[in-house]
Amino acid sequence: LGPRLVLLCLGYWHIQVKPHSSAAGARVIVAAPHFSLLDAFVLTYLEMPCFVAMKAVAAMPVVGNVAKALQTIFVDRTDPRSKHKTMQTIKQRALEGRWPPLLVFPE
């Protein structure tokens, strides 16, 4: 409901989606490139995924709390160990069926 409300407030009353049967049940969604924060709102509305985001997102007012509630995986881009840990977490979540899809905007 939250992402849809944001989209309505921004003037997006209707969003046409063309479903792809090959993507049904995907555990990891890679969406590249993303043009704005709007992309994240639309995909959150459609899939309710977990995200991979840079560590700084966790400290952002409001956005950080929402990211934590969506069980985002935070990565510190300056720490090679963090990158390795993030890859391990992505693999683990992709293999376990209890997690929502994982959305990655590779940059």
PDB file of N, CA and C in Angstrom:
ATOM      1  N   LEU A   1       0.828  -1.193   0.000  1.00  0.00           N
ATOM      2  CA  LEU A   1       0.000   0.000   0.000  1.00  0.00           C
ATOM      3  C   LEU A   1       0.872   1.256   0.000  1.00  0.00           C
ATOM      4  N   GLY A   2       1.960   1.274   0.757  1.00  0.00           N
ATOM      5  CA  GLY A   2       2.835   2.433   0.841  1.00  0.00           C
ATOM      6  C   GLY A   2       3.399   2.858  -0.505  1.00  0.00           C
ATOM      7  N   PRO A   3       4.041   1.922  -1.261  1.00  0.00           N
ATOM      8  CA  PRO A   3       4.585   2.322  -2.565  1.00  0.00           C
ATOM      9  C   PRO A   3       3.503   2.807  -3.522  1.00  0.00           C
ATOM     10  N   ARG A   4       2.338   2.178  -3.482  1.00  0.00           N
ATOM     11  CA  ARG A   4       1.246   2.604  -4.369  1.00  0.00           C
ATOM     12  C   ARG A   4       0.774   4.001  -3.997  1.00  0.00           C
ATOM     13  N   LEU A   5       0.691   4.310  -2.714  1.00  0.00           N
ATOM     14  CA  LEU A   5       0.286   5.638  -2.264  1.00  0.00           C
ATOM     15  C   LEU A   5       1.287   6.701  -2.730  1.00  0.00           C
ATOM     16  N   VAL A   6       2.563   6.393  -2.641  1.00  0.00           N
ATOM     17  CA  VAL A   6       3.586   7.330  -3.122  1.00  0.00           C
ATOM     18  C   VAL A   6       3.408   7.566  -4.614  1.00  0.00           C
ATOM     19  N   LEU A   7       3.188   6.499  -5.377  1.00  0.00           N
ATOM     20  CA  LEU A   7       2.999   6.647  -6.820  1.00  0.00           C
ATOM     21  C   LEU A   7       1.767   7.491  -7.135  1.00  0.00           C
ATOM     22  N   LEU A   8       0.678   7.283  -6.386  1.00  0.00           N
ATOM     23  CA  LEU A   8      -0.528   8.091  -6.586  1.00  0.00           C
ATOM     24  C   LEU A   8      -0.252   9.566  -6.299  1.00  0.00           C
ATOM     25  N   CYS A   9       0.474   9.839  -5.224  1.00  0.00           N
ATOM     26  CA  CYS A   9       0.800  11.219  -4.860  1.00  0.00           C
ATOM     27  C   CYS A   9       1.685  11.891  -5.915  1.00  0.00           C
ATOM     28  N   LEU A  10       2.485  11.099  -6.610  1.00  0.00           N
ATOM     29  CA  LEU A  10       3.341  11.643  -7.660  1.00  0.00           C
ATOM     30  C   LEU A  10       2.623  11.759  -9.009  1.00  0.00           C
ATOM     31  N   GLY A  11       1.346  11.360  -9.039  1.00  0.00           N
ATOM     32  CA  GLY A  11       0.558  11.504 -10.261  1.00  0.00           C
ATOM     33  C   GLY A  11       0.513  10.286 -11.157  1.00  0.00           C
ATOM     34  N   TYR A  12       1.011   9.161 -10.698  1.00  0.00           N
ATOM     35  CA  TYR A  12       0.974   7.940 -11.495  1.00  0.00           C
ATOM     36  C   TYR A  12      -0.278   7.148 -11.119  1.00  0.00           C
ATOM     37  N   TRP A  13      -1.367   7.423 -11.825  1.00  0.00           N
ATOM     38  CA  TRP A  13      -2.652   6.801 -11.509  1.00  0.00           C
ATOM     39  C   TRP A  13      -2.720   5.385 -12.036  1.00  0.00           C
ATOM     40  N   HIS A  14      -2.099   5.142 -13.177  1.00  0.00           N
ATOM     41  CA  HIS A  14      -2.142   3.812 -13.786  1.00  0.00           C
ATOM     42  C   HIS A  14      -0.760   3.495 -14.358  1.00  0.00           C
ATOM     43  N   ILE A  15      -0.282   2.326 -14.049  1.00  0.00           N
ATOM     44  CA  ILE A  15       1.004   1.876 -14.578  1.00  0.00           C
ATOM     45  C   ILE A  15       0.742   0.583 -15.332  1.00  0.00           C
ATOM     46  N   GLN A  16       1.006   0.600 -16.638  1.00  0.00           N
ATOM     47  CA  GLN A  16       0.794  -0.587 -17.445  1.00  0.00           C
ATOM     48  C   GLN A  16       1.996  -1.511 -17.296  1.00  0.00           C
ATOM     49  N   VAL A  17       1.731  -2.768 -16.995  1.00  0.00           N
ATOM     50  CA  VAL A  17       2.787  -3.756 -16.804  1.00  0.00           C
ATOM     51  C   VAL A  17       2.569  -4.897 -17.783  1.00  0.00           C
ATOM     52  N   LYS A  18       3.620  -5.258 -18.482  1.00  0.00           N
ATOM     53  CA  LYS A  18       3.567  -6.391 -19.392  1.00  0.00           C
ATOM     54  C   LYS A  18       4.268  -7.561 -18.720  1.00  0.00           C
ATOM     55  N   PRO A  19       3.505  -8.517 -18.185  1.00  0.00           N
ATOM     56  CA  PRO A  19       4.137  -9.631 -17.473  1.00  0.00           C
ATOM     57  C   PRO A  19       4.906 -10.552 -18.423  1.00  0.00           C
ATOM     58  N   HIS A  20       5.998 -11.087 -17.908  1.00  0.00           N
ATOM     59  CA  HIS A  20       6.809 -12.049 -18.647  1.00  0.00           C
ATOM     60  C   HIS A  20       6.762 -13.362 -17.889  1.00  0.00           C
ATOM     61  N   SER A  21       6.239 -14.392 -18.521  1.00  0.00           N
ATOM     62  CA  SER A  21       6.089 -15.677 -17.840  1.00  0.00           C
ATOM     63  C   SER A  21       7.434 -16.271 -17.435  1.00  0.00           C
ATOM     64  N   SER A  22       8.501 -15.929 -18.148  1.00  0.00           N
ATOM     65  CA  SER A  22       9.815 -16.477 -17.802  1.00  0.00           C
ATOM     66  C   SER A  22      10.337 -15.928 -16.481  1.00  0.00           C
ATOM     67  N   ALA A  23       9.792 -14.784 -16.033  1.00  0.00           N
ATOM     68  CA  ALA A  23      10.262 -14.170 -14.790  1.00  0.00           C
ATOM     69  C   ALA A  23       9.421 -14.591 -13.592  1.00  0.00           C
ATOM     70  N   ALA A  24       8.360 -15.308 -13.804  1.00  0.00           N
ATOM     71  CA  ALA A  24       7.484 -15.702 -12.701  1.00  0.00           C
ATOM     72  C   ALA A  24       8.253 -16.541 -11.693  1.00  0.00           C
ATOM     73  N   GLY A  25       8.164 -16.166 -10.436  1.00  0.00           N
ATOM     74  CA  GLY A  25       8.824 -16.901  -9.372  1.00  0.00           C
ATOM     75  C   GLY A  25      10.320 -16.665  -9.280  1.00  0.00           C
ATOM     76  N   ALA A  26      10.816 -15.631  -9.922  1.00  0.00           N
ATOM     77  CA  ALA A  26      12.259 -15.340  -9.880  1.00  0.00           C
ATOM     78  C   ALA A  26      12.683 -15.003  -8.456  1.00  0.00           C
ATOM     79  N   ARG A  27      13.808 -15.506  -8.040  1.00  0.00           N
ATOM     80  CA  ARG A  27      14.319 -15.251  -6.691  1.00  0.00           C
ATOM     81  C   ARG A  27      15.157 -13.975  -6.648  1.00  0.00           C
ATOM     82  N   VAL A  28      15.811 -13.639  -7.758  1.00  0.00           N
ATOM     83  CA  VAL A  28      16.627 -12.436  -7.831  1.00  0.00           C
ATOM     84  C   VAL A  28      16.192 -11.660  -9.072  1.00  0.00           C
ATOM     85  N   ILE A  29      15.895 -10.385  -8.883  1.00  0.00           N
ATOM     86  CA  ILE A  29      15.508  -9.516  -9.988  1.00  0.00           C
ATOM     87  C   ILE A  29      16.627  -8.499 -10.179  1.00  0.00           C
ATOM     88  N   VAL A  30      17.188  -8.473 -11.357  1.00  0.00           N
ATOM     89  CA  VAL A  30      18.240  -7.500 -11.663  1.00  0.00           C
ATOM     90  C   VAL A  30      17.624  -6.464 -12.585  1.00  0.00           C
ATOM     91  N   ALA A  31      17.584  -5.219 -12.131  1.00  0.00           N
ATOM     92  CA  ALA A  31      16.979  -4.138 -12.900  1.00  0.00           C
ATOM     93  C   ALA A  31      18.036  -3.077 -13.167  1.00  0.00           C
ATOM     94  N   ALA A  32      18.483  -3.018 -14.398  1.00  0.00           N
ATOM     95  CA  ALA A  32      19.528  -2.045 -14.710  1.00  0.00           C
ATOM     96  C   ALA A  32      19.231  -1.396 -16.047  1.00  0.00           C
ATOM     97  N   PRO A  33      19.555  -0.186 -16.221  1.00  0.00           N
ATOM     98  CA  PRO A  33      19.898   0.784 -15.185  1.00  0.00           C
ATOM     99  C   PRO A  33      18.626   1.358 -14.584  1.00  0.00           C
ATOM    100  N   HIS A  34      18.745   1.941 -13.420  1.00  0.00           N
ATOM    101  CA  HIS A  34      17.566   2.623 -12.880  1.00  0.00           C
ATOM    102  C   HIS A  34      17.780   4.114 -13.052  1.00  0.00           C
ATOM    103  N   PHE A  35      16.697   4.792 -13.391  1.00  0.00           N
ATOM    104  CA  PHE A  35      16.787   6.201 -13.738  1.00  0.00           C
ATOM    105  C   PHE A  35      16.498   7.122 -12.563  1.00  0.00           C
ATOM    106  N   SER A  36      15.694   6.647 -11.635  1.00  0.00           N
ATOM    107  CA  SER A  36      15.334   7.490 -10.502  1.00  0.00           C
ATOM    108  C   SER A  36      14.833   6.613  -9.368  1.00  0.00           C
ATOM    109  N   LEU A  37      14.485   7.260  -8.282  1.00  0.00           N
ATOM    110  CA  LEU A  37      13.905   6.554  -7.143  1.00  0.00           C
ATOM    111  C   LEU A  37      12.538   5.978  -7.495  1.00  0.00           C
ATOM    112  N   LEU A  38      11.919   6.540  -8.514  1.00  0.00           N
ATOM    113  CA  LEU A  38      10.610   6.071  -8.962  1.00  0.00           C
ATOM    114  C   LEU A  38      10.657   4.600  -9.371  1.00  0.00           C
ATOM    115  N   ASP A  39      11.741   4.182  -9.990  1.00  0.00           N
ATOM    116  CA  ASP A  39      11.898   2.779 -10.386  1.00  0.00           C
ATOM    117  C   ASP A  39      11.761   1.857  -9.177  1.00  0.00           C
ATOM    118  N   ALA A  40      12.379   2.230  -8.090  1.00  0.00           N
ATOM    119  CA  ALA A  40      12.309   1.413  -6.872  1.00  0.00           C
ATOM    120  C   ALA A  40      10.883   1.358  -6.332  1.00  0.00           C
ATOM    121  N   PHE A  41      10.159   2.481  -6.385  1.00  0.00           N
ATOM    122  CA  PHE A  41       8.773   2.489  -5.913  1.00  0.00           C
ATOM    123  C   PHE A  41       7.890   1.573  -6.765  1.00  0.00           C
ATOM    124  N   VAL A  42       8.045   1.646  -8.080  1.00  0.00           N
ATOM    125  CA  VAL A  42       7.225   0.811  -8.973  1.00  0.00           C
ATOM    126  C   VAL A  42       7.517  -0.663  -8.733  1.00  0.00           C
ATOM    127  N   LEU A  43       8.797  -1.028  -8.675  1.00  0.00           N
ATOM    128  CA  LEU A  43       9.138  -2.439  -8.467  1.00  0.00           C
ATOM    129  C   LEU A  43       8.758  -2.921  -7.074  1.00  0.00           C
ATOM    130  N   THR A  44       8.811  -2.045  -6.094  1.00  0.00           N
ATOM    131  CA  THR A  44       8.359  -2.429  -4.752  1.00  0.00           C
ATOM    132  C   THR A  44       6.864  -2.682  -4.760  1.00  0.00           C
ATOM    133  N   TYR A  45       6.120  -1.830  -5.451  1.00  0.00           N
ATOM    134  CA  TYR A  45       4.670  -2.019  -5.566  1.00  0.00           C
ATOM    135  C   TYR A  45       4.348  -3.347  -6.251  1.00  0.00           C
ATOM    136  N   LEU A  46       5.092  -3.676  -7.297  1.00  0.00           N
ATOM    137  CA  LEU A  46       4.796  -4.883  -8.066  1.00  0.00           C
ATOM    138  C   LEU A  46       5.264  -6.169  -7.398  1.00  0.00           C
ATOM    139  N   GLU A  47       6.416  -6.155  -6.742  1.00  0.00           N
ATOM    140  CA  GLU A  47       7.035  -7.388  -6.252  1.00  0.00           C
ATOM    141  C   GLU A  47       7.227  -7.478  -4.742  1.00  0.00           C
ATOM    142  N   MET A  48       7.220  -6.353  -4.029  1.00  0.00           N
ATOM    143  CA  MET A  48       7.549  -6.303  -2.591  1.00  0.00           C
ATOM    144  C   MET A  48       8.852  -7.050  -2.293  1.00  0.00           C
ATOM    145  N   PRO A  49       9.925  -6.643  -2.973  1.00  0.00           N
ATOM    146  CA  PRO A  49      11.192  -7.353  -2.822  1.00  0.00           C
ATOM    147  C   PRO A  49      12.031  -6.860  -1.652  1.00  0.00           C
ATOM    148  N   CYS A  50      13.078  -7.605  -1.363  1.00  0.00           N
ATOM    149  CA  CYS A  50      14.181  -7.117  -0.545  1.00  0.00           C
ATOM    150  C   CYS A  50      15.117  -6.404  -1.523  1.00  0.00           C
ATOM    151  N   PHE A  51      15.981  -5.556  -1.009  1.00  0.00           N
ATOM    152  CA  PHE A  51      16.900  -4.815  -1.867  1.00  0.00           C
ATOM    153  C   PHE A  51      18.340  -5.059  -1.448  1.00  0.00           C
ATOM    154  N   VAL A  52      19.251  -4.739  -2.352  1.00  0.00           N
ATOM    155  CA  VAL A  52      20.662  -4.593  -2.022  1.00  0.00           C
ATOM    156  C   VAL A  52      20.935  -3.107  -2.193  1.00  0.00           C
ATOM    157  N   ALA A  53      21.477  -2.472  -1.154  1.00  0.00           N
ATOM    158  CA  ALA A  53      21.713  -1.027  -1.203  1.00  0.00           C
ATOM    159  C   ALA A  53      23.017  -0.690  -0.509  1.00  0.00           C
ATOM    160  N   MET A  54      23.545   0.484  -0.859  1.00  0.00           N
ATOM    161  CA  MET A  54      24.776   0.918  -0.202  1.00  0.00           C
ATOM    162  C   MET A  54      24.489   1.225   1.267  1.00  0.00           C
ATOM    163  N   LYS A  55      25.496   1.071   2.066  1.00  0.00           N
ATOM    164  CA  LYS A  55      25.395   1.213   3.517  1.00  0.00           C
ATOM    165  C   LYS A  55      24.809   2.565   3.935  1.00  0.00           C
ATOM    166  N   ALA A  56      25.087   3.619   3.175  1.00  0.00           N
ATOM    167  CA  ALA A  56      24.623   4.967   3.517  1.00  0.00           C
ATOM    168  C   ALA A  56      23.105   5.079   3.519  1.00  0.00           C
ATOM    169  N   VAL A  57      22.424   4.208   2.774  1.00  0.00           N
ATOM    170  CA  VAL A  57      20.953   4.250   2.735  1.00  0.00           C
ATOM    171  C   VAL A  57      20.368   3.984   4.114  1.00  0.00           C
ATOM    172  N   ALA A  58      21.004   3.131   4.887  1.00  0.00           N
ATOM    173  CA  ALA A  58      20.499   2.783   6.218  1.00  0.00           C
ATOM    174  C   ALA A  58      20.410   3.992   7.142  1.00  0.00           C
ATOM    175  N   ALA A  59      21.250   4.990   6.922  1.00  0.00           N
ATOM    176  CA  ALA A  59      21.276   6.175   7.787  1.00  0.00           C
ATOM    177  C   ALA A  59      20.345   7.289   7.308  1.00  0.00           C
ATOM    178  N   MET A  60      19.716   7.122   6.163  1.00  0.00           N
ATOM    179  CA  MET A  60      18.833   8.165   5.632  1.00  0.00           C
ATOM    180  C   MET A  60      17.531   8.219   6.421  1.00  0.00           C
ATOM    181  N   PRO A  61      17.066   9.423   6.738  1.00  0.00           N
ATOM    182  CA  PRO A  61      15.784   9.540   7.427  1.00  0.00           C
ATOM    183  C   PRO A  61      14.663   8.943   6.572  1.00  0.00           C
ATOM    184  N   VAL A  62      13.757   8.278   7.179  1.00  0.00           N
ATOM    185  CA  VAL A  62      12.584   7.628   6.588  1.00  0.00           C
ATOM    186  C   VAL A  62      12.992   6.511   5.624  1.00  0.00           C
ATOM    187  N   VAL A  63      13.739   6.814   4.587  1.00  0.00           N
ATOM    188  CA  VAL A  63      14.145   5.814   3.602  1.00  0.00           C
ATOM    189  C   VAL A  63      14.915   4.682   4.272  1.00  0.00           C
ATOM    190  N   GLY A  64      15.798   5.022   5.203  1.00  0.00           N
ATOM    191  CA  GLY A  64      16.570   4.004   5.912  1.00  0.00           C
ATOM    192  C   GLY A  64      15.691   3.068   6.716  1.00  0.00           C
ATOM    193  N   ASN A  65      14.670   3.620   7.367  1.00  0.00           N
ATOM    194  CA  ASN A  65      13.745   2.778   8.144  1.00  0.00           C
ATOM    195  C   ASN A  65      12.938   1.861   7.242  1.00  0.00           C
ATOM    196  N   VAL A  66      12.493   2.390   6.103  1.00  0.00           N
ATOM    197  CA  VAL A  66      11.749   1.561   5.147  1.00  0.00           C
ATOM    198  C   VAL A  66      12.661   0.461   4.605  1.00  0.00           C
ATOM    199  N   ALA A  67      13.892   0.811   4.272  1.00  0.00           N
ATOM    200  CA  ALA A  67      14.843  -0.179   3.755  1.00  0.00           C
ATOM    201  C   ALA A  67      15.086  -1.295   4.775  1.00  0.00           C
ATOM    202  N   LYS A  68      15.229  -0.930   6.020  1.00  0.00           N
ATOM    203  CA  LYS A  68      15.427  -1.939   7.069  1.00  0.00           C
ATOM    204  C   LYS A  68      14.196  -2.823   7.214  1.00  0.00           C
ATOM    205  N   ALA A  69      13.005  -2.223   7.122  1.00  0.00           N
ATOM    206  CA  ALA A  69      11.761  -2.998   7.238  1.00  0.00           C
ATOM    207  C   ALA A  69      11.609  -3.980   6.078  1.00  0.00           C
ATOM    208  N   LEU A  70      12.133  -3.632   4.911  1.00  0.00           N
ATOM    209  CA  LEU A  70      12.089  -4.523   3.752  1.00  0.00           C
ATOM    210  C   LEU A  70      13.230  -5.539   3.750  1.00  0.00           C
ATOM    211  N   GLN A  71      13.990  -5.587   4.833  1.00  0.00           N
ATOM    212  CA  GLN A  71      15.102  -6.529   5.022  1.00  0.00           C
ATOM    213  C   GLN A  71      16.169  -6.378   3.937  1.00  0.00           C
ATOM    214  N   THR A  72      16.531  -5.126   3.704  1.00  0.00           N
ATOM    215  CA  THR A  72      17.551  -4.798   2.713  1.00  0.00           C
ATOM    216  C   THR A  72      18.914  -5.339   3.144  1.00  0.00           C
ATOM    217  N   ILE A  73      19.693  -5.753   2.173  1.00  0.00           N
ATOM    218  CA  ILE A  73      21.079  -6.155   2.403  1.00  0.00           C
ATOM    219  C   ILE A  73      21.926  -4.914   2.138  1.00  0.00           C
ATOM    220  N   PHE A  74      22.632  -4.446   3.145  1.00  0.00           N
ATOM    221  CA  PHE A  74      23.456  -3.249   3.000  1.00  0.00           C
ATOM    222  C   PHE A  74      24.898  -3.648   2.730  1.00  0.00           C
ATOM    223  N   VAL A  75      25.508  -2.963   1.765  1.00  0.00           N
ATOM    224  CA  VAL A  75      26.887  -3.260   1.397  1.00  0.00           C
ATOM    225  C   VAL A  75      27.725  -1.986   1.499  1.00  0.00           C
ATOM    226  N   ASP A  76      28.901  -2.143   2.096  1.00  0.00           N
ATOM    227  CA  ASP A  76      29.868  -1.051   2.176  1.00  0.00           C
ATOM    228  C   ASP A  76      30.789  -1.196   0.978  1.00  0.00           C
ATOM    229  N   ARG A  77      30.653  -0.318   0.006  1.00  0.00           N
ATOM    230  CA  ARG A  77      31.392  -0.435  -1.252  1.00  0.00           C
ATOM    231  C   ARG A  77      32.900  -0.291  -1.084  1.00  0.00           C
ATOM    232  N   THR A  78      33.339   0.261   0.029  1.00  0.00           N
ATOM    233  CA  THR A  78      34.774   0.458   0.240  1.00  0.00           C
ATOM    234  C   THR A  78      35.437  -0.728   0.934  1.00  0.00           C
ATOM    235  N   ASP A  79      34.646  -1.662   1.424  1.00  0.00           N
ATOM    236  CA  ASP A  79      35.174  -2.796   2.181  1.00  0.00           C
ATOM    237  C   ASP A  79      35.017  -4.090   1.376  1.00  0.00           C
ATOM    238  N   PRO A  80      36.118  -4.687   0.919  1.00  0.00           N
ATOM    239  CA  PRO A  80      36.027  -5.932   0.136  1.00  0.00           C
ATOM    240  C   PRO A  80      35.348  -7.068   0.906  1.00  0.00           C
ATOM    241  N   ARG A  81      35.515  -7.104   2.217  1.00  0.00           N
ATOM    242  CA  ARG A  81      34.860  -8.151   3.017  1.00  0.00           C
ATOM    243  C   ARG A  81      33.354  -7.993   2.989  1.00  0.00           C
ATOM    244  N   SER A  82      32.880  -6.741   2.986  1.00  0.00           N
ATOM    245  CA  SER A  82      31.453  -6.484   2.926  1.00  0.00           C
ATOM    246  C   SER A  82      30.871  -6.963   1.598  1.00  0.00           C
ATOM    247  N   LYS A  83      31.624  -6.756   0.524  1.00  0.00           N
ATOM    248  CA  LYS A  83      31.167  -7.209  -0.793  1.00  0.00           C
ATOM    249  C   LYS A  83      31.039  -8.734  -0.830  1.00  0.00           C
ATOM    250  N   HIS A  84      32.021  -9.426  -0.256  1.00  0.00           N
ATOM    251  CA  HIS A  84      31.976 -10.883  -0.214  1.00  0.00           C
ATOM    252  C   HIS A  84      30.796 -11.361   0.637  1.00  0.00           C
ATOM    253  N   LYS A  85      30.605 -10.731   1.787  1.00  0.00           N
ATOM    254  CA  LYS A  85      29.493 -11.103   2.667  1.00  0.00           C
ATOM    255  C   LYS A  85      28.151 -10.865   1.972  1.00  0.00           C
ATOM    256  N   THR A  86      28.057  -9.782   1.224  1.00  0.00           N
ATOM    257  CA  THR A  86      26.825  -9.484   0.495  1.00  0.00           C
ATOM    258  C   THR A  86      26.535 -10.566  -0.542  1.00  0.00           C
ATOM    259  N   MET A  87      27.551 -10.992  -1.276  1.00  0.00           N
ATOM    260  CA  MET A  87      27.365 -12.054  -2.272  1.00  0.00           C
ATOM    261  C   MET A  87      26.903 -13.352  -1.621  1.00  0.00           C
ATOM    262  N   GLN A  88      27.476 -13.674  -0.468  1.00  0.00           N
ATOM    263  CA  GLN A  88      27.067 -14.875   0.251  1.00  0.00           C
ATOM    264  C   GLN A  88      25.602 -14.775   0.685  1.00  0.00           C
ATOM    265  N   THR A  89      25.202 -13.602   1.177  1.00  0.00           N
ATOM    266  CA  THR A  89      23.826 -13.400   1.619  1.00  0.00           C
ATOM    267  C   THR A  89      22.863 -13.490   0.441  1.00  0.00           C
ATOM    268  N   ILE A  90      23.242 -12.921  -0.707  1.00  0.00           N
ATOM    269  CA  ILE A  90      22.399 -13.008  -1.902  1.00  0.00           C
ATOM    270  C   ILE A  90      22.206 -14.469  -2.307  1.00  0.00           C
ATOM    271  N   LYS A  91      23.293 -15.233  -2.335  1.00  0.00           N
ATOM    272  CA  LYS A  91      23.207 -16.655  -2.682  1.00  0.00           C
ATOM    273  C   LYS A  91      22.297 -17.403  -1.722  1.00  0.00           C
ATOM    274  N   GLN A  92      22.469 -17.140  -0.419  1.00  0.00           N
ATOM    275  CA  GLN A  92      21.674 -17.823   0.594  1.00  0.00           C
ATOM    276  C   GLN A  92      20.185 -17.508   0.418  1.00  0.00           C
ATOM    277  N   ARG A  93      19.846 -16.236   0.246  1.00  0.00           N
ATOM    278  CA  ARG A  93      18.443 -15.852   0.095  1.00  0.00           C
ATOM    279  C   ARG A  93      17.843 -16.382  -1.204  1.00  0.00           C
ATOM    280  N   ALA A  94      18.646 -16.452  -2.256  1.00  0.00           N
ATOM    281  CA  ALA A  94      18.146 -16.962  -3.532  1.00  0.00           C
ATOM    282  C   ALA A  94      17.810 -18.443  -3.444  1.00  0.00           C
ATOM    283  N   LEU A  95      18.561 -19.172  -2.619  1.00  0.00           N
ATOM    284  CA  LEU A  95      18.337 -20.614  -2.496  1.00  0.00           C
ATOM    285  C   LEU A  95      17.224 -20.967  -1.519  1.00  0.00           C
ATOM    286  N   GLU A  96      16.984 -20.095  -0.540  1.00  0.00           N
ATOM    287  CA  GLU A  96      15.932 -20.362   0.441  1.00  0.00           C
ATOM    288  C   GLU A  96      14.602 -19.842  -0.089  1.00  0.00           C
ATOM    289  N   GLY A  97      13.569 -20.599   0.090  1.00  0.00           N
ATOM    290  CA  GLY A  97      12.267 -20.207  -0.434  1.00  0.00           C
ATOM    291  C   GLY A  97      11.491 -19.236   0.426  1.00  0.00           C
ATOM    292  N   ARG A  98      11.940 -18.958   1.638  1.00  0.00           N
ATOM    293  CA  ARG A  98      11.150 -18.142   2.558  1.00  0.00           C
ATOM    294  C   ARG A  98      11.323 -16.640   2.360  1.00  0.00           C
ATOM    295  N   TRP A  99      12.311 -16.212   1.553  1.00  0.00           N
ATOM    296  CA  TRP A  99      12.571 -14.789   1.342  1.00  0.00           C
ATOM    297  C   TRP A  99      11.784 -14.278   0.149  1.00  0.00           C
ATOM    298  N   PRO A 100      11.375 -13.004   0.202  1.00  0.00           N
ATOM    299  CA  PRO A 100      10.773 -12.420  -1.010  1.00  0.00           C
ATOM    300  C   PRO A 100      11.858 -12.256  -2.078  1.00  0.00           C
ATOM    301  N   PRO A 101      11.456 -11.947  -3.310  1.00  0.00           N
ATOM    302  CA  PRO A 101      12.474 -11.739  -4.351  1.00  0.00           C
ATOM    303  C   PRO A 101      13.466 -10.665  -3.929  1.00  0.00           C
ATOM    304  N   LEU A 102      14.657 -10.753  -4.421  1.00  0.00           N
ATOM    305  CA  LEU A 102      15.717  -9.801  -4.115  1.00  0.00           C
ATOM    306  C   LEU A 102      15.942  -8.922  -5.328  1.00  0.00           C
ATOM    307  N   LEU A 103      15.817  -7.608  -5.154  1.00  0.00           N
ATOM    308  CA  LEU A 103      15.974  -6.652  -6.249  1.00  0.00           C
ATOM    309  C   LEU A 103      17.349  -6.021  -6.197  1.00  0.00           C
ATOM    310  N   VAL A 104      18.073  -6.107  -7.308  1.00  0.00           N
ATOM    311  CA  VAL A 104      19.429  -5.563  -7.381  1.00  0.00           C
ATOM    312  C   VAL A 104      19.489  -4.565  -8.534  1.00  0.00           C
ATOM    313  N   PHE A 105      19.957  -3.361  -8.240  1.00  0.00           N
ATOM    314  CA  PHE A 105      20.261  -2.362  -9.266  1.00  0.00           C
ATOM    315  C   PHE A 105      21.784  -2.292  -9.360  1.00  0.00           C
ATOM    316  N   PRO A 106      22.417  -3.096 -10.219  1.00  0.00           N
ATOM    317  CA  PRO A 106      23.881  -3.100 -10.275  1.00  0.00           C
ATOM    318  C   PRO A 106      24.413  -1.752 -10.771  1.00  0.00           C
ATOM    319  N   GLU A 107      25.400  -1.249 -10.040  1.00  0.00           N
ATOM    320  CA  GLU A 107      26.009   0.017 -10.401  1.00  0.00           C
ATOM    321  C   GLU A 107      27.508  -0.077 -10.267  1.00  0.00           C
TER     322      GLU A 107
END
